[in-house]
């Protein structure tokens, strides 16, 4: 009797970059960029230590410097090249990029209040402002990237360096949390999660440095 072939999965680690200068200053980065702080470099080195025993087959990063630098620090000991992708970029915040988060939150107060009344599905499509990318648009590019990578690396381990909003939207989409449980700032710098996929379904395995708010 022939044994049924074991389903091949890709296991991937999705990691948020280390602390950047604009993180420290409370500025909205979006797809603009700022350097890692000394604390951010320390966080990346700590991740390098945490992942020391994990044999990654490939490393991918958002092409924004803060994610790329974090990836390079982690991958340096593994002698793996870091492949860049614009699909892993942070959410686009339009004209609000470079502004103080507090001011932006005050300006978008009505939009946030409206968003809270929406169903999960409606909120996924909702744009807080015409210039701000919706979670749906952001997830479309993330899944486009993920499906390609998973297919290419079935049976392998992959490291992905990305950003907070991207990770939040993915975890909410996966059913790990609701919007009110995973607010901006829930994902620590250098926080990460581990998931497996066959290219169609995604299974969450581990979550580190991600603070779910329970009401």
CSV table of C-alpha atoms in Angstrom, one decimal:
chain,number,residue,atom,x,y,z
A,1,UNK,CA,0.0,0.0,0.0
A,2,UNK,CA,1.4,3.3,-1.0
A,3,UNK,CA,1.7,5.9,1.8
A,4,UNK,CA,0.0,9.2,1.1
A,5,UNK,CA,2.7,11.8,0.6
A,6,UNK,CA,3.1,14.1,3.5
A,7,UNK,CA,1.8,17.6,2.7
A,8,UNK,CA,4.7,20.0,2.1
A,9,UNK,CA,4.5,23.3,4.0
A,10,UNK,CA,6.6,26.4,4.0
A,11,UNK,CA,7.3,27.7,7.6
A,12,UNK,CA,7.9,31.4,7.7
A,13,UNK,CA,8.9,33.8,10.4
A,14,UNK,CA,7.4,37.3,9.9
A,15,UNK,CA,9.4,39.9,11.9
A,16,UNK,CA,9.0,43.6,12.6
A,17,UNK,CA,12.1,45.7,12.1
A,18,UNK,CA,14.1,47.1,15.1
A,19,UNK,CA,13.4,50.5,16.6
A,20,UNK,CA,13.9,53.4,14.1
A,21,UNK,CA,14.6,57.1,14.8
A,22,UNK,CA,11.1,58.0,13.8
A,23,UNK,CA,9.6,55.3,16.0
A,24,UNK,CA,11.4,56.9,18.9
A,25,UNK,CA,10.2,60.4,17.9
A,26,UNK,CA,6.6,59.2,17.5
A,27,UNK,CA,6.4,60.1,13.8
A,28,UNK,CA,4.4,58.2,11.1
A,29,UNK,CA,6.8,56.5,8.8
A,30,UNK,CA,4.7,54.7,6.3
A,31,UNK,CA,6.8,54.3,3.2
A,32,UNK,CA,9.3,57.0,4.1
A,33,UNK,CA,12.3,55.9,6.1
A,34,UNK,CA,14.5,56.5,9.0
A,35,UNK,CA,17.6,54.8,10.4
A,36,UNK,CA,17.6,52.2,13.1
A,37,UNK,CA,18.5,53.6,16.6
A,38,UNK,CA,21.3,52.0,18.7
A,39,UNK,CA,18.4,50.2,20.5
A,40,UNK,CA,17.0,49.0,17.1
A,41,UNK,CA,20.4,47.6,16.2
A,42,UNK,CA,20.6,45.9,19.6
A,43,UNK,CA,17.1,44.4,19.0
A,44,UNK,CA,18.2,43.0,15.6
A,45,UNK,CA,21.3,41.4,17.2
A,46,UNK,CA,19.1,39.9,19.9
A,47,UNK,CA,17.0,38.3,17.1
A,48,UNK,CA,20.1,37.1,15.4
A,49,UNK,CA,20.9,35.2,18.7
A,50,UNK,CA,17.3,33.9,19.0
A,51,UNK,CA,17.3,32.6,15.5
A,52,UNK,CA,20.9,31.2,15.7
A,53,UNK,CA,19.7,27.5,15.7
A,54,UNK,CA,17.1,28.1,12.9
A,55,UNK,CA,18.3,27.1,9.5
A,56,UNK,CA,16.6,29.5,7.1
A,57,UNK,CA,16.6,28.7,3.4
A,58,UNK,CA,15.9,32.3,2.3
A,59,UNK,CA,15.6,35.8,3.8
A,60,UNK,CA,13.3,38.5,2.3
A,61,UNK,CA,12.8,42.0,3.5
A,62,UNK,CA,10.8,45.1,2.7
A,63,UNK,CA,13.0,47.5,0.6
A,64,UNK,CA,12.7,50.2,3.3
A,65,UNK,CA,16.0,50.7,5.1
A,66,UNK,CA,14.8,49.9,8.6
A,67,UNK,CA,13.5,46.5,7.7
A,68,UNK,CA,16.4,45.8,5.3
A,69,UNK,CA,19.1,46.7,7.9
A,70,UNK,CA,17.4,44.5,10.5
A,71,UNK,CA,17.3,41.6,8.0
A,72,UNK,CA,21.0,42.1,7.2
A,73,UNK,CA,22.0,42.0,10.8
A,74,UNK,CA,20.0,38.7,11.4
A,75,UNK,CA,21.3,37.1,8.2
A,76,UNK,CA,24.9,38.2,8.5
A,77,UNK,CA,25.9,35.1,10.6
A,78,UNK,CA,24.0,32.8,8.2
A,79,UNK,CA,25.8,34.2,5.1
A,80,UNK,CA,22.4,34.5,3.4
A,81,UNK,CA,21.7,37.3,0.9
A,82,UNK,CA,18.7,39.4,1.7
A,83,UNK,CA,16.2,39.7,-1.1
A,84,UNK,CA,14.2,42.9,-1.3
A,85,UNK,CA,10.6,43.4,-2.1
A,86,UNK,CA,8.4,46.5,-2.3
A,87,UNK,CA,5.4,44.3,-1.6
A,88,UNK,CA,6.5,43.9,2.0
A,89,UNK,CA,6.5,47.7,2.6
A,90,UNK,CA,4.6,49.4,5.4
A,91,UNK,CA,1.1,50.7,4.8
A,92,UNK,CA,1.1,53.9,2.7
A,93,UNK,CA,0.0,56.9,4.8
A,94,UNK,CA,0.0,59.5,2.1
A,95,UNK,CA,0.4,63.1,3.3
A,96,UNK,CA,0.6,62.0,6.9
A,97,UNK,CA,4.0,60.4,6.4
A,98,UNK,CA,6.6,62.2,8.5
A,99,UNK,CA,3.9,63.8,10.8
A,100,UNK,CA,3.5,63.3,14.5
A,101,UNK,CA,1.3,60.3,15.2
A,102,UNK,CA,-0.6,62.2,18.0
A,103,UNK,CA,-1.5,65.0,15.6
A,104,UNK,CA,-2.6,62.6,12.9
A,105,UNK,CA,-4.7,60.6,15.4
A,106,UNK,CA,-6.4,63.9,16.4
A,107,UNK,CA,-7.0,64.9,12.8
A,108,UNK,CA,-8.5,61.5,12.0
A,109,UNK,CA,-10.5,61.2,15.2
A,110,UNK,CA,-13.9,61.1,13.3
A,111,UNK,CA,-12.6,58.5,10.8
A,112,UNK,CA,-11.4,56.3,13.7
A,113,UNK,CA,-14.8,56.6,15.5
A,114,UNK,CA,-16.5,55.6,12.2
A,115,UNK,CA,-14.2,52.7,11.7
A,116,UNK,CA,-15.0,51.3,15.2
A,117,UNK,CA,-18.7,51.0,14.2
A,118,UNK,CA,-17.9,48.9,11.1
A,119,UNK,CA,-18.0,45.1,10.8
A,120,UNK,CA,-14.6,43.4,10.4
A,121,UNK,CA,-15.2,43.0,6.7
A,122,UNK,CA,-16.2,46.7,6.2
A,123,UNK,CA,-13.2,47.8,8.3
A,124,UNK,CA,-10.9,45.7,6.2
A,125,UNK,CA,-11.9,47.7,3.1
A,126,UNK,CA,-12.2,51.1,4.9
A,127,UNK,CA,-9.8,53.9,4.2
A,128,UNK,CA,-9.2,56.3,7.1
A,129,UNK,CA,-8.4,59.0,4.5
A,130,UNK,CA,-8.3,58.9,0.7
A,131,UNK,CA,-4.5,59.0,0.8
A,132,UNK,CA,-4.2,56.1,3.3
A,133,UNK,CA,-3.9,52.6,2.0
A,134,UNK,CA,-6.7,50.2,3.1
A,135,UNK,CA,-5.9,47.0,4.9
A,136,UNK,CA,-7.4,45.2,2.0
A,137,UNK,CA,-5.0,46.8,-0.5
A,138,UNK,CA,-2.1,46.1,1.8
A,139,UNK,CA,-3.1,42.5,2.3
A,140,UNK,CA,-3.5,42.0,-1.5
A,141,UNK,CA,0.1,42.8,-2.0
A,142,UNK,CA,1.3,40.8,1.0
A,143,UNK,CA,-0.6,37.7,-0.1
A,144,UNK,CA,0.6,38.1,-3.7
A,145,UNK,CA,4.1,38.0,-2.3
A,146,UNK,CA,3.5,35.2,0.3
A,147,UNK,CA,1.9,32.8,-2.1
A,148,UNK,CA,4.8,33.1,-4.5
A,149,UNK,CA,7.4,32.6,-1.7
A,150,UNK,CA,5.5,29.7,-0.1
A,151,UNK,CA,5.2,27.9,-3.5
A,152,UNK,CA,8.9,28.4,-4.1
A,153,UNK,CA,9.9,27.3,-0.6
A,154,UNK,CA,7.6,24.3,0.2
A,155,UNK,CA,9.3,22.2,2.8
A,156,UNK,CA,11.6,25.1,3.7
A,157,UNK,CA,12.0,27.8,6.3
A,158,UNK,CA,11.9,31.5,5.3
A,159,UNK,CA,12.5,34.7,7.2
A,160,UNK,CA,10.5,37.8,6.3
A,161,UNK,CA,11.2,41.3,7.6
A,162,UNK,CA,8.3,43.7,7.4
A,163,UNK,CA,6.3,46.3,9.4
A,164,UNK,CA,3.8,46.7,12.2
A,165,UNK,CA,0.6,47.6,10.2
A,166,UNK,CA,1.2,44.8,7.7
A,167,UNK,CA,1.6,42.3,10.6
A,168,UNK,CA,-1.5,43.6,12.4
A,169,UNK,CA,-3.7,43.3,9.3
A,170,UNK,CA,-2.4,39.8,8.6
A,171,UNK,CA,-3.0,38.6,12.2
A,172,UNK,CA,-6.5,40.1,12.2
A,173,UNK,CA,-7.3,38.6,8.8
A,174,UNK,CA,-6.1,35.2,10.1
A,175,UNK,CA,-8.5,35.4,13.1
A,176,UNK,CA,-5.8,35.8,15.7
A,177,UNK,CA,-7.4,39.0,17.0
A,178,UNK,CA,-10.1,41.6,16.3
A,179,UNK,CA,-9.3,45.2,15.4
A,180,UNK,CA,-9.9,46.5,18.9
A,181,UNK,CA,-7.6,43.8,20.4
A,182,UNK,CA,-4.7,44.6,18.1
A,183,UNK,CA,-4.4,48.4,18.0
A,184,UNK,CA,-1.4,50.4,16.5
A,185,UNK,CA,1.6,49.8,18.7
A,186,UNK,CA,0.5,46.3,19.7
A,187,UNK,CA,3.5,44.8,17.8
A,188,UNK,CA,6.8,45.6,19.5
A,189,UNK,CA,9.9,46.4,17.5
A,190,UNK,CA,11.5,43.0,16.7
A,191,UNK,CA,8.2,41.2,17.6
A,192,UNK,CA,7.4,38.3,15.3
A,193,UNK,CA,5.1,35.4,14.5
A,194,UNK,CA,5.7,32.0,12.9
A,195,UNK,CA,3.2,30.5,10.5
A,196,UNK,CA,3.0,27.6,8.0
A,197,UNK,CA,1.3,27.5,4.7
A,198,UNK,CA,0.8,25.2,1.7
A,199,UNK,CA,0.1,28.3,-0.5
A,200,UNK,CA,-3.7,28.2,0.2
A,201,UNK,CA,-4.3,28.0,4.0
A,202,UNK,CA,-2.2,29.7,6.7
A,203,UNK,CA,-1.7,28.3,10.2
A,204,UNK,CA,-0.3,30.4,13.0
A,205,UNK,CA,2.2,28.6,15.2
A,206,UNK,CA,3.8,31.1,17.5
A,207,UNK,CA,3.5,34.7,18.4
A,208,UNK,CA,6.3,36.7,20.2
A,209,UNK,CA,6.3,40.4,21.3
A,210,UNK,CA,2.7,41.0,20.2
A,211,UNK,CA,0.4,42.4,22.8
A,212,UNK,CA,-3.2,41.5,22.4
A,213,UNK,CA,-5.6,43.7,24.3
A,214,UNK,CA,-8.5,41.9,25.9
A,215,UNK,CA,-11.6,43.9,26.8
